[in-house]
Amino acid sequence: MSADIIDGKAFAATVREKVAAHVVRLKSDHNITPGLAVVLVGEDPASEVYVRNKGKQTLECGMNSYEHKLPADTPEAEVLDLIDQLNNDPAVHGILCQLPVPDHIDSDKVLNAISPAKDVDGFHISNVGLLATGQKSMVPCTPLGCLMMLRERHGSLSGMNAVVVGRSNIVGKPMAALLLKDSCTVTIAHSRTKNIEALCQTADILVAAVGRPQMITGDWVKPGATVIDVGINRIPAPERGEGKMRLVGDVDFASASEVAGAITPVPGGVGPMTIACLLANTVTACCRANGLTEPEGLTA
Ligand code: NDP
């Protein structure tokens, strides 16, 4: 293996330390404690795990965590009322509605009901527009985490060729916007892209956000490229016992790490950075709400 491993777990710990240090200053100098409210509708087990982890890490960074768990049959209007209350609550600086929401609730309506200033997931249409036009915004956590790792590795990204595989609103599109803002030459690939393998071979930075286990193999990777694997896929792992599963990315780590210059593993790459960036966004939102200096290196 020739590639350097980009250790997202260790990097996320440094981001959390920066967040915690800033929280200490906000408390001591301004008597302000940042607060993050998480809304969970329904009993999706994976969402419950995410919400628990988010709450735990929020408290560990010295911030306040407010969890609102609503039954799966909660009417949309009640969810919107709760968002309205949180928008008007000065103790709450960040609001996140855990996706997916049950089918009877319009997720776009809920996401766009969150005050843009408290939209720590960066999914509100105003933040999407601000990011698309290169302005200061709340930035979606997963692409923000990827950008931080890329900047840490390369310093300036200016002039690099970046290929983002995947065009979702939560990963692919904001990732491409961030790379463009950092002056990369960006191409977005998707399921209709022709000759995708050859396109990927042109990438100095290759970001995979597809949701297909190990789709991108070493022969798609330009020698020396930096590969960021956003994918989280569960595949059978009979070697671990009957019925056991394991996590893999969208990149075939074994072959890609023979060719790449640097690569994020799955697990332990992009995943840990996502929650760390949620905490970073909450502190940023708190500072902006109070007209205070934002922590350095925690925004795009
Ligand atoms: P979506 O399903 O919303 O989007 C997947 C994208 O991949 C689509 O744009 C789709 O193209 C494209 N695609 C699908 N098949 C192919 C193919 N054969 N060739 C090229 N492109 C293809 O997924 P998300 O963006 O939400 O997530 C992507 C992955 O990242 C998932 O594994 C998810 O679990 C993971 N993830 C990880 C996070 C983390 O914290 N690490 C956070 C969020 C997601 P088209 O638009 O044409 O259909």
Short mmCIF file of C-alpha atoms and ligand atoms in Angstrom, two decimals:
data_model
loop_
_atom_site.label_atom_id
_atom_site.label_comp_id
_atom_site.label_asym_id
_atom_site.label_seq_id
_atom_site.Cartn_x
_atom_site.Cartn_y
_atom_site.Cartn_z
CA MET A 1 0.00 0.00 0.00
CA SER A 2 1.40 3.40 -0.96
CA ALA A 3 -1.33 5.87 0.05
CA ASP A 4 -1.26 7.89 3.25
CA ILE A 5 -4.32 7.18 5.34
CA ILE A 6 -6.30 10.30 6.22
CA ASP A 7 -7.36 9.58 9.78
CA GLY A 8 -10.81 11.16 10.09
CA LYS A 9 -11.26 9.90 13.62
CA ALA A 10 -8.13 11.67 14.86
CA PHE A 11 -8.89 14.81 12.84
CA ALA A 12 -12.46 14.90 14.19
CA ALA A 13 -11.03 14.79 17.71
CA THR A 14 -8.95 17.91 16.97
CA VAL A 15 -12.04 19.67 15.56
CA ARG A 16 -13.98 18.78 18.73
CA GLU A 17 -11.10 20.12 20.87
CA LYS A 18 -11.22 23.43 18.97
CA VAL A 19 -14.99 23.57 19.42
CA ALA A 20 -14.73 22.81 23.15
CA ALA A 21 -12.02 25.47 23.61
CA HIS A 22 -14.22 28.05 21.90
CA VAL A 23 -17.20 27.04 24.05
CA VAL A 24 -15.08 27.64 27.17
CA ARG A 25 -14.29 31.17 25.92
CA LEU A 26 -17.93 31.87 25.04
CA LYS A 27 -18.94 30.88 28.56
CA SER A 28 -16.18 32.70 30.43
CA ASP A 29 -16.04 35.90 28.34
CA HIS A 30 -19.68 36.27 27.32
CA ASN A 31 -21.72 34.00 29.62
CA ILE A 32 -23.13 32.25 26.54
CA THR A 33 -23.53 28.48 26.19
CA PRO A 34 -24.19 27.31 22.61
CA GLY A 35 -27.24 25.06 22.34
CA LEU A 36 -28.14 22.46 19.71
CA ALA A 37 -31.72 21.19 19.32
CA VAL A 38 -32.29 17.92 17.50
CA VAL A 39 -35.76 16.92 16.32
CA LEU A 40 -36.42 13.24 15.68
CA VAL A 41 -39.80 12.10 14.34
CA GLY A 42 -40.44 8.37 14.55
CA GLU A 43 -38.43 5.40 15.78
CA ASP A 44 -35.97 4.67 12.95
CA PRO A 45 -33.22 2.72 14.79
CA ALA A 46 -30.30 4.15 12.76
CA SER A 47 -31.61 7.70 13.33
CA GLU A 48 -31.91 7.03 17.07
CA VAL A 49 -28.24 6.00 17.18
CA TYR A 50 -27.17 9.13 15.25
CA VAL A 51 -29.25 11.39 17.49
CA ARG A 52 -27.83 9.77 20.65
CA ASN A 53 -24.26 10.24 19.37
CA LYS A 54 -24.92 13.84 18.42
CA GLY A 55 -26.39 14.60 21.86
CA LYS A 56 -23.49 12.91 23.66
CA GLN A 57 -20.81 14.74 21.68
CA THR A 58 -22.65 18.07 22.04
CA LEU A 59 -22.57 17.72 25.84
CA GLU A 60 -18.93 16.55 25.79
CA CYS A 61 -17.99 19.80 24.02
CA GLY A 62 -19.62 21.78 26.83
CA MET A 63 -22.70 22.81 24.84
CA ASN A 64 -26.36 22.33 25.71
CA SER A 65 -28.23 19.57 23.91
CA TYR A 66 -32.00 19.59 23.51
CA GLU A 67 -33.57 16.43 22.11
CA HIS A 68 -37.16 16.46 20.87
CA LYS A 69 -38.40 12.96 20.12
CA LEU A 70 -41.83 12.90 18.55
CA PRO A 71 -43.98 9.86 17.73
CA ALA A 72 -44.05 8.67 14.11
CA ASP A 73 -47.67 9.81 13.66
CA THR A 74 -47.03 13.42 14.74
CA PRO A 75 -48.89 15.72 12.32
CA GLU A 76 -46.69 17.91 10.11
CA ALA A 77 -48.23 21.05 11.65
CA GLU A 78 -47.00 20.01 15.11
CA VAL A 79 -43.47 19.50 13.83
CA LEU A 80 -43.60 22.95 12.20
CA ASP A 81 -44.87 24.46 15.49
CA LEU A 82 -41.95 22.93 17.35
CA ILE A 83 -39.49 24.31 14.78
CA ASP A 84 -41.10 27.73 15.20
CA GLN A 85 -40.64 27.57 18.98
CA LEU A 86 -37.00 26.56 18.56
CA ASN A 87 -36.44 29.37 16.03
CA ASN A 88 -37.61 31.82 18.70
CA ASP A 89 -35.72 30.28 21.61
CA PRO A 90 -32.58 32.34 22.36
CA ALA A 91 -30.93 29.36 24.14
CA VAL A 92 -31.02 27.39 20.87
CA HIS A 93 -28.35 28.35 18.31
CA GLY A 94 -28.58 25.30 16.07
CA ILE A 95 -31.57 23.22 14.94
CA LEU A 96 -31.41 19.91 13.12
CA CYS A 97 -34.27 17.72 11.98
CA GLN A 98 -33.03 14.15 11.63
CA LEU A 99 -33.81 12.69 8.19
CA PRO A 100 -35.61 10.66 7.00
CA VAL A 101 -38.96 11.90 8.37
CA PRO A 102 -42.12 9.76 8.02
CA ASP A 103 -43.84 9.87 4.63
CA HIS A 104 -46.74 12.12 5.72
CA ILE A 105 -44.27 14.91 6.49
CA ASP A 106 -42.82 17.05 3.70
CA SER A 107 -39.10 17.13 4.55
CA ASP A 108 -38.44 20.20 2.36
CA LYS A 109 -41.16 22.11 4.19
CA VAL A 110 -39.67 21.21 7.57
CA LEU A 111 -36.08 21.99 6.52
CA ASN A 112 -37.11 25.33 5.06
CA ALA A 113 -39.03 26.20 8.26
CA ILE A 114 -35.77 26.23 10.22
CA SER A 115 -34.35 29.73 10.59
CA PRO A 116 -31.40 29.94 8.12
CA ALA A 117 -29.23 31.36 10.92
CA LYS A 118 -29.87 28.23 13.03
CA ASP A 119 -29.72 25.77 10.13
CA VAL A 120 -26.63 23.85 11.24
CA ASP A 121 -27.22 21.16 8.60
CA GLY A 122 -27.04 23.81 5.86
CA PHE A 123 -30.06 22.40 4.01
CA HIS A 124 -32.28 25.53 4.04
CA ILE A 125 -32.78 26.88 0.56
CA SER A 126 -31.24 30.24 1.62
CA ASN A 127 -28.05 28.53 2.73
CA VAL A 128 -28.00 26.43 -0.44
CA GLY A 129 -28.27 29.64 -2.49
CA LEU A 130 -25.60 31.45 -0.46
CA LEU A 131 -23.18 28.55 -0.89
CA ALA A 132 -23.95 28.28 -4.61
CA THR A 133 -23.12 31.96 -5.04
CA GLY A 134 -19.92 31.67 -2.99
CA GLN A 135 -21.24 33.65 -0.02
CA LYS A 136 -20.98 33.05 3.71
CA SER A 137 -23.53 30.41 4.72
CA MET A 138 -24.14 27.46 6.98
CA VAL A 139 -22.42 24.58 5.16
CA PRO A 140 -23.68 20.95 5.16
CA CYS A 141 -21.64 18.94 7.65
CA THR A 142 -20.40 16.01 5.54
CA PRO A 143 -18.95 18.08 2.67
CA LEU A 144 -17.54 20.56 5.20
CA GLY A 145 -15.72 17.67 6.89
CA CYS A 146 -14.34 16.52 3.52
CA LEU A 147 -13.16 20.05 2.71
CA MET A 148 -11.39 20.37 6.07
CA MET A 149 -9.52 17.12 5.46
CA LEU A 150 -8.54 18.23 1.94
CA ARG A 151 -7.28 21.61 3.17
CA GLU A 152 -5.33 19.90 5.94
CA ARG A 153 -3.68 17.61 3.38
CA HIS A 154 -3.00 20.14 0.61
CA GLY A 155 -3.19 23.62 2.06
CA SER A 156 -4.42 25.39 -1.07
CA LEU A 157 -6.67 23.42 -3.43
CA SER A 158 -6.42 26.09 -6.13
CA GLY A 159 -6.16 24.75 -9.68
CA MET A 160 -6.62 21.09 -8.75
CA ASN A 161 -8.91 18.90 -10.84
CA ALA A 162 -11.72 17.58 -8.64
CA VAL A 163 -14.26 14.95 -9.61
CA VAL A 164 -17.25 14.45 -7.31
CA VAL A 165 -19.15 11.24 -8.00
CA GLY A 166 -22.75 11.77 -6.83
CA ARG A 167 -25.06 14.78 -7.16
CA SER A 168 -27.25 14.58 -4.06
CA ASN A 169 -28.33 17.77 -2.32
CA ILE A 170 -26.74 16.72 0.96
CA VAL A 171 -23.31 15.60 -0.28
CA GLY A 172 -22.45 15.80 -4.00
CA LYS A 173 -23.77 19.26 -4.92
CA PRO A 174 -22.55 21.14 -1.81
CA MET A 175 -19.19 19.31 -2.07
CA ALA A 176 -18.80 20.53 -5.65
CA ALA A 177 -19.76 24.09 -4.62
CA LEU A 178 -17.16 24.09 -1.84
CA LEU A 179 -14.41 22.78 -4.12
CA LEU A 180 -15.31 25.41 -6.72
CA LYS A 181 -15.17 28.10 -4.02
CA ASP A 182 -11.65 26.86 -3.21
CA SER A 183 -10.77 27.30 -6.92
CA CYS A 184 -10.70 23.66 -8.01
CA THR A 185 -11.79 22.75 -11.53
CA VAL A 186 -14.82 20.66 -10.66
CA THR A 187 -16.72 17.97 -12.52
CA ILE A 188 -19.78 16.26 -11.05
CA ALA A 189 -20.42 12.69 -12.18
CA HIS A 190 -23.65 10.73 -11.66
CA SER A 191 -25.48 7.65 -12.85
CA ARG A 192 -25.80 8.97 -16.43
CA THR A 193 -22.17 10.06 -16.80
CA LYS A 194 -20.46 8.49 -19.79
CA ASN A 195 -17.00 6.99 -19.47
CA ILE A 196 -16.94 7.68 -15.75
CA GLU A 197 -13.82 5.63 -15.19
CA ALA A 198 -11.75 7.80 -17.57
CA LEU A 199 -13.18 10.94 -15.97
CA CYS A 200 -12.18 9.77 -12.50
CA GLN A 201 -8.66 9.09 -13.79
CA THR A 202 -8.27 12.87 -14.41
CA ALA A 203 -8.97 13.75 -10.78
CA ASP A 204 -6.34 15.13 -8.41
CA ILE A 205 -9.16 15.03 -5.86
CA LEU A 206 -11.72 12.25 -6.16
CA VAL A 207 -14.77 12.37 -3.89
CA ALA A 208 -17.06 9.34 -3.91
CA ALA A 209 -20.62 9.88 -2.64
CA VAL A 210 -22.59 7.22 -4.46
CA GLY A 211 -23.93 4.61 -2.05
CA ARG A 212 -22.57 1.65 -4.05
CA PRO A 213 -20.17 -0.61 -2.19
CA GLN A 214 -16.59 -0.52 -3.52
CA MET A 215 -17.67 0.78 -6.94
CA ILE A 216 -14.52 2.84 -7.51
CA THR A 217 -11.50 0.60 -7.91
CA GLY A 218 -7.79 1.36 -8.09
CA ASP A 219 -7.74 1.49 -11.90
CA TRP A 220 -10.14 4.49 -11.75
CA VAL A 221 -7.68 6.45 -9.58
CA LYS A 222 -4.97 8.78 -10.89
CA PRO A 223 -1.62 7.90 -9.32
CA GLY A 224 -1.01 10.17 -6.33
CA ALA A 225 -4.61 11.46 -6.18
CA THR A 226 -6.38 12.23 -2.91
CA VAL A 227 -9.45 10.02 -2.53
CA ILE A 228 -12.26 10.97 -0.15
CA ASP A 229 -14.73 8.15 0.37
CA VAL A 230 -18.07 9.39 1.71
CA GLY A 231 -19.93 6.11 1.15
CA ILE A 232 -21.22 4.03 4.04
CA ASN A 233 -22.44 0.63 2.89
CA ARG A 234 -23.13 -2.57 4.82
CA ILE A 235 -22.08 -5.77 3.10
CA PRO A 236 -22.15 -9.41 4.28
CA ALA A 237 -18.99 -10.49 6.12
CA PRO A 238 -19.16 -14.30 6.34
CA GLU A 239 -15.52 -14.33 7.53
CA ARG A 240 -16.80 -12.74 10.77
CA GLY A 241 -19.47 -15.36 11.28
CA GLU A 242 -22.85 -16.26 9.86
CA GLY A 243 -25.12 -13.29 9.22
CA LYS A 244 -22.41 -10.75 10.17
CA MET A 245 -22.01 -7.53 8.21
CA ARG A 246 -19.22 -5.00 7.79
CA LEU A 247 -19.00 -1.39 6.64
CA VAL A 248 -17.34 -0.47 3.37
CA GLY A 249 -17.15 2.72 1.35
CA ASP A 250 -17.91 3.49 -2.28
CA VAL A 251 -14.21 3.00 -2.99
CA ASP A 252 -12.46 -0.35 -3.07
CA PHE A 253 -9.92 0.54 -0.40
CA ALA A 254 -7.50 -2.34 -1.10
CA SER A 255 -6.91 -1.49 -4.77
CA ALA A 256 -7.35 2.31 -4.54
CA SER A 257 -4.83 2.62 -1.72
CA GLU A 258 -2.19 1.05 -4.00
CA VAL A 259 -2.52 3.98 -6.41
CA ALA A 260 -3.74 7.03 -4.46
CA GLY A 261 -1.46 9.47 -2.66
CA ALA A 262 -3.90 9.73 0.24
CA ILE A 263 -7.21 8.09 1.05
CA THR A 264 -9.88 8.13 3.75
CA PRO A 265 -10.81 4.73 5.20
CA VAL A 266 -14.34 3.51 5.91
CA PRO A 267 -15.03 3.44 8.79
CA GLY A 268 -12.86 6.10 10.41
CA GLY A 269 -12.69 8.66 7.58
CA VAL A 270 -15.50 11.02 6.61
CA GLY A 271 -18.02 9.59 9.13
CA PRO A 272 -16.48 10.96 12.35
CA MET A 273 -15.92 14.35 10.68
CA THR A 274 -19.64 14.76 9.99
CA ILE A 275 -20.70 15.04 13.65
CA ALA A 276 -17.59 17.11 14.48
CA CYS A 277 -18.67 19.59 11.78
CA LEU A 278 -22.19 19.72 13.21
CA LEU A 279 -20.67 20.83 16.52
CA ALA A 280 -18.45 23.31 14.66
CA ASN A 281 -21.50 24.71 12.84
CA THR A 282 -23.35 25.12 16.14
CA VAL A 283 -20.53 27.21 17.60
CA THR A 284 -20.31 29.22 14.37
CA ALA A 285 -24.09 29.87 14.44
CA CYS A 286 -23.85 30.92 18.09
CA CYS A 287 -21.02 33.36 17.37
CA ARG A 288 -22.84 34.84 14.37
CA ALA A 289 -26.08 35.22 16.39
CA ASN A 290 -24.19 37.17 19.04
CA GLY A 291 -22.02 39.24 16.69
CA LEU A 292 -18.85 37.56 17.99
CA THR A 293 -15.69 36.43 16.18
CA GLU A 294 -16.05 32.96 14.71
CA PRO A 295 -13.53 30.24 15.58
CA GLU A 296 -10.80 29.95 12.96
CA GLY A 297 -10.63 26.89 10.70
CA LEU A 298 -14.09 25.59 11.52
CA THR A 299 -15.99 27.07 8.57
CA ALA A 300 -15.64 26.93 4.79
P1 NDP B 1 -27.94 9.58 -2.85
O1 NDP B 1 -28.51 8.23 -3.05
O2 NDP B 1 -28.82 10.71 -2.50
O3 NDP B 1 -27.10 9.98 -4.15
C1 NDP B 1 -26.27 9.07 -4.79
C2 NDP B 1 -25.68 9.67 -6.02
O4 NDP B 1 -24.85 8.71 -6.63
C3 NDP B 1 -26.72 10.12 -7.05
O5 NDP B 1 -26.39 11.39 -7.53
C4 NDP B 1 -26.60 9.06 -8.14
O6 NDP B 1 -26.80 9.55 -9.45
C5 NDP B 1 -25.15 8.64 -8.02
N1 NDP B 1 -24.97 7.28 -8.53
C6 NDP B 1 -25.67 6.19 -8.22
N2 NDP B 1 -25.22 5.12 -8.92
C7 NDP B 1 -24.20 5.57 -9.68
C8 NDP B 1 -23.32 4.96 -10.60
N3 NDP B 1 -23.40 3.67 -10.89
N4 NDP B 1 -22.39 5.73 -11.20
C9 NDP B 1 -22.30 7.04 -10.91
N5 NDP B 1 -23.10 7.68 -10.03
C10 NDP B 1 -24.04 6.95 -9.42
O7 NDP B 1 -26.79 9.37 -1.73
P2 NDP B 1 -26.13 10.41 -0.70
O8 NDP B 1 -25.43 11.48 -1.45
O9 NDP B 1 -27.08 10.76 0.33
O10 NDP B 1 -25.05 9.44 -0.03
C11 NDP B 1 -24.03 8.82 -0.79
C12 NDP B 1 -23.27 7.88 0.12
O11 NDP B 1 -22.69 8.63 1.18
C13 NDP B 1 -24.11 6.82 0.80
O12 NDP B 1 -23.34 5.64 0.93
C14 NDP B 1 -24.41 7.38 2.16
O13 NDP B 1 -24.64 6.39 3.13
C15 NDP B 1 -23.12 8.10 2.43
N6 NDP B 1 -23.23 9.23 3.37
C16 NDP B 1 -22.27 9.30 4.34
C17 NDP B 1 -22.27 10.33 5.23
C18 NDP B 1 -21.19 10.38 6.24
O14 NDP B 1 -21.34 11.03 7.25
N7 NDP B 1 -20.04 9.75 5.99
C19 NDP B 1 -23.32 11.35 5.22
C20 NDP B 1 -24.23 11.23 4.10
C21 NDP B 1 -24.18 10.19 3.23
P3 NDP B 1 -28.23 10.04 -10.00
O15 NDP B 1 -28.45 11.38 -9.38
O16 NDP B 1 -28.04 10.10 -11.45
O17 NDP B 1 -29.24 9.03 -9.54
#
